Amino acid sequence: LSEQNLSLKKNIKDLGRAGREEADEKKEKLRMENKSEIEKLKHASQSLQEKHAAEILGMKMRHSQECEGAQEVFKDKLCDQVNQHHTELNELKIKCEQDKCRTESDLGSQIDILQNEKNIVEECLRSSNETTKTLKESLGGDVGRLNALL
């Protein structure tokens, strides 16, 4: 019985060693599979990061181009408005200059007309003064004769 116990113990030890070795082999195999999966996942993760980085860069470039395009359109519209305002301002300056010349010409004409009217009034006044003087002289003689008659 003792030999059988020893044999059984030896068989149990052998089975335990074989089980541990098999477990260690399975454990190593799983570790290697896990390591391979981890590498695959790292590669996939890196590929996704690169893809996302490329997409983000593309979006940034499109956004930048759209902004530049919008700025150009805005700048062009602003330049057009500024040019339009300059044109209108120049037209107003020309019109003001023309109106100023017309006003100066009209004032000059009115001054000439008023000067002529003044000359006519002065001539009438001189003539009236002479007539009044002549009438006074004439009446003065007549008054003297009337007094003599009376």
JSON list of N, CA, C and O in Angstrom, two decimals, residues 101-119:
[
{"chain": "A", "resi": 101, "resn": "CYS", "atom": "N", "xyz": [-19.29, 129.52, -58.83]},
{"chain": "A", "resi": 101, "resn": "CYS", "atom": "CA", "xyz": [-19.03, 130.37, -59.99]},
{"chain": "A", "resi": 101, "resn": "CYS", "atom": "C", "xyz": [-20.31, 131.03, -60.48]},
{"chain": "A", "resi": 101, "resn": "CYS", "atom": "O", "xyz": [-20.33, 132.21, -60.80]},
{"chain": "A", "resi": 102, "resn": "ARG", "atom": "N", "xyz": [-21.39, 130.25, -60.53]},
{"chain": "A", "resi": 102, "resn": "ARG", "atom": "CA", "xyz": [-22.68, 130.77, -60.99]},
{"chain": "A", "resi": 102, "resn": "ARG", "atom": "C", "xyz": [-23.15, 131.86, -60.03]},
{"chain": "A", "resi": 102, "resn": "ARG", "atom": "O", "xyz": [-23.62, 132.93, -60.46]},
{"chain": "A", "resi": 103, "resn": "THR", "atom": "N", "xyz": [-23.00, 131.63, -58.73]},
{"chain": "A", "resi": 103, "resn": "THR", "atom": "CA", "xyz": [-23.43, 132.61, -57.73]},
{"chain": "A", "resi": 103, "resn": "THR", "atom": "C", "xyz": [-22.59, 133.88, -57.85]},
{"chain": "A", "resi": 103, "resn": "THR", "atom": "O", "xyz": [-23.14, 135.00, -57.81]},
{"chain": "A", "resi": 104, "resn": "GLU", "atom": "N", "xyz": [-21.27, 133.73, -58.00]},
{"chain": "A", "resi": 104, "resn": "GLU", "atom": "CA", "xyz": [-20.40, 134.90, -58.16]},
{"chain": "A", "resi": 104, "resn": "GLU", "atom": "C", "xyz": [-20.78, 135.67, -59.42]},
{"chain": "A", "resi": 104, "resn": "GLU", "atom": "O", "xyz": [-20.84, 136.90, -59.43]},
{"chain": "A", "resi": 105, "resn": "SER", "atom": "N", "xyz": [-21.08, 134.95, -60.49]},
{"chain": "A", "resi": 105, "resn": "SER", "atom": "CA", "xyz": [-21.47, 135.60, -61.75]},
{"chain": "A", "resi": 105, "resn": "SER", "atom": "C", "xyz": [-22.80, 136.33, -61.57]},
{"chain": "A", "resi": 105, "resn": "SER", "atom": "O", "xyz": [-22.95, 137.48, -62.00]},
{"chain": "A", "resi": 106, "resn": "ASP", "atom": "N", "xyz": [-23.76, 135.65, -60.91]},
{"chain": "A", "resi": 106, "resn": "ASP", "atom": "CA", "xyz": [-25.07, 136.27, -60.67]},
{"chain": "A", "resi": 106, "resn": "ASP", "atom": "C", "xyz": [-24.91, 137.51, -59.79]},
{"chain": "A", "resi": 106, "resn": "ASP", "atom": "O", "xyz": [-25.54, 138.55, -60.05]},
{"chain": "A", "resi": 107, "resn": "LEU", "atom": "N", "xyz": [-24.07, 137.42, -58.74]},
{"chain": "A", "resi": 107, "resn": "LEU", "atom": "CA", "xyz": [-23.85, 138.58, -57.88]},
{"chain": "A", "resi": 107, "resn": "LEU", "atom": "C", "xyz": [-23.20, 139.71, -58.66]},
{"chain": "A", "resi": 107, "resn": "LEU", "atom": "O", "xyz": [-23.57, 140.88, -58.48]},
{"chain": "A", "resi": 108, "resn": "GLY", "atom": "N", "xyz": [-22.24, 139.36, -59.51]},
{"chain": "A", "resi": 108, "resn": "GLY", "atom": "CA", "xyz": [-21.58, 140.39, -60.33]},
{"chain": "A", "resi": 108, "resn": "GLY", "atom": "C", "xyz": [-22.59, 141.09, -61.22]},
{"chain": "A", "resi": 108, "resn": "GLY", "atom": "O", "xyz": [-22.59, 142.33, -61.34]},
{"chain": "A", "resi": 109, "resn": "SER", "atom": "N", "xyz": [-23.48, 140.31, -61.83]},
{"chain": "A", "resi": 109, "resn": "SER", "atom": "CA", "xyz": [-24.51, 140.90, -62.69]},
{"chain": "A", "resi": 109, "resn": "SER", "atom": "C", "xyz": [-25.44, 141.79, -61.89]},
{"chain": "A", "resi": 109, "resn": "SER", "atom": "O", "xyz": [-25.80, 142.90, -62.33]},
{"chain": "A", "resi": 110, "resn": "GLN", "atom": "N", "xyz": [-25.83, 141.34, -60.69]},
{"chain": "A", "resi": 110, "resn": "GLN", "atom": "CA", "xyz": [-26.74, 142.15, -59.87]},
{"chain": "A", "resi": 110, "resn": "GLN", "atom": "C", "xyz": [-26.05, 143.43, -59.40]},
{"chain": "A", "resi": 110, "resn": "GLN", "atom": "O", "xyz": [-26.67, 144.48, -59.34]},
{"chain": "A", "resi": 111, "resn": "ILE", "atom": "N", "xyz": [-24.77, 143.33, -59.09]},
{"chain": "A", "resi": 111, "resn": "ILE", "atom": "CA", "xyz": [-24.02, 144.53, -58.70]},
{"chain": "A", "resi": 111, "resn": "ILE", "atom": "C", "xyz": [-24.00, 145.52, -59.86]},
{"chain": "A", "resi": 111, "resn": "ILE", "atom": "O", "xyz": [-24.22, 146.73, -59.66]},
{"chain": "A", "resi": 112, "resn": "ASP", "atom": "N", "xyz": [-23.74, 145.01, -61.07]},
{"chain": "A", "resi": 112, "resn": "ASP", "atom": "CA", "xyz": [-23.73, 145.89, -62.25]},
{"chain": "A", "resi": 112, "resn": "ASP", "atom": "C", "xyz": [-25.10, 146.55, -62.44]},
{"chain": "A", "resi": 112, "resn": "ASP", "atom": "O", "xyz": [-25.19, 147.77, -62.70]},
{"chain": "A", "resi": 113, "resn": "ILE", "atom": "N", "xyz": [-26.16, 145.76, -62.30]},
{"chain": "A", "resi": 113, "resn": "ILE", "atom": "CA", "xyz": [-27.52, 146.31, -62.47]},
{"chain": "A", "resi": 113, "resn": "ILE", "atom": "C", "xyz": [-27.78, 147.38, -61.41]},
{"chain": "A", "resi": 113, "resn": "ILE", "atom": "O", "xyz": [-28.29, 148.48, -61.72]},
{"chain": "A", "resi": 114, "resn": "LEU", "atom": "N", "xyz": [-27.44, 147.08, -60.15]},
{"chain": "A", "resi": 114, "resn": "LEU", "atom": "CA", "xyz": [-27.65, 148.05, -59.08]},
{"chain": "A", "resi": 114, "resn": "LEU", "atom": "C", "xyz": [-26.82, 149.32, -59.30]},
{"chain": "A", "resi": 114, "resn": "LEU", "atom": "O", "xyz": [-27.29, 150.44, -59.02]},
{"chain": "A", "resi": 115, "resn": "GLN", "atom": "N", "xyz": [-25.58, 149.15, -59.78]},
{"chain": "A", "resi": 115, "resn": "GLN", "atom": "CA", "xyz": [-24.72, 150.31, -60.07]},
{"chain": "A", "resi": 115, "resn": "GLN", "atom": "C", "xyz": [-25.37, 151.18, -61.15]},
{"chain": "A", "resi": 115, "resn": "GLN", "atom": "O", "xyz": [-25.40, 152.41, -61.02]},
{"chain": "A", "resi": 116, "resn": "ASN", "atom": "N", "xyz": [-25.89, 150.53, -62.21]},
{"chain": "A", "resi": 116, "resn": "ASN", "atom": "CA", "xyz": [-26.57, 151.30, -63.28]},
{"chain": "A", "resi": 116, "resn": "ASN", "atom": "C", "xyz": [-27.80, 152.01, -62.73]},
{"chain": "A", "resi": 116, "resn": "ASN", "atom": "O", "xyz": [-28.03, 153.19, -63.06]},
{"chain": "A", "resi": 117, "resn": "GLU", "atom": "N", "xyz": [-28.58, 151.34, -61.90]},
{"chain": "A", "resi": 117, "resn": "GLU", "atom": "CA", "xyz": [-29.76, 151.98, -61.32]},
{"chain": "A", "resi": 117, "resn": "GLU", "atom": "C", "xyz": [-29.36, 153.15, -60.43]},
{"chain": "A", "resi": 117, "resn": "GLU", "atom": "O", "xyz": [-30.01, 154.20, -60.43]},
{"chain": "A", "resi": 118, "resn": "LYS", "atom": "N", "xyz": [-28.26, 152.98, -59.66]},
{"chain": "A", "resi": 118, "resn": "LYS", "atom": "CA", "xyz": [-27.76, 154.05, -58.82]},
{"chain": "A", "resi": 118, "resn": "LYS", "atom": "C", "xyz": [-27.38, 155.26, -59.67]},
{"chain": "A", "resi": 118, "resn": "LYS", "atom": "O", "xyz": [-27.70, 156.41, -59.34]},
{"chain": "A", "resi": 119, "resn": "ASN", "atom": "N", "xyz": [-26.66, 154.97, -60.78]},
{"chain": "A", "resi": 119, "resn": "ASN", "atom": "CA", "xyz": [-26.26, 156.06, -61.68]},
{"chain": "A", "resi": 119, "resn": "ASN", "atom": "C", "xyz": [-27.48, 156.79, -62.24]},
{"chain": "A", "resi": 119, "resn": "ASN", "atom": "O", "xyz": [-27.49, 158.02, -62.32]}
]
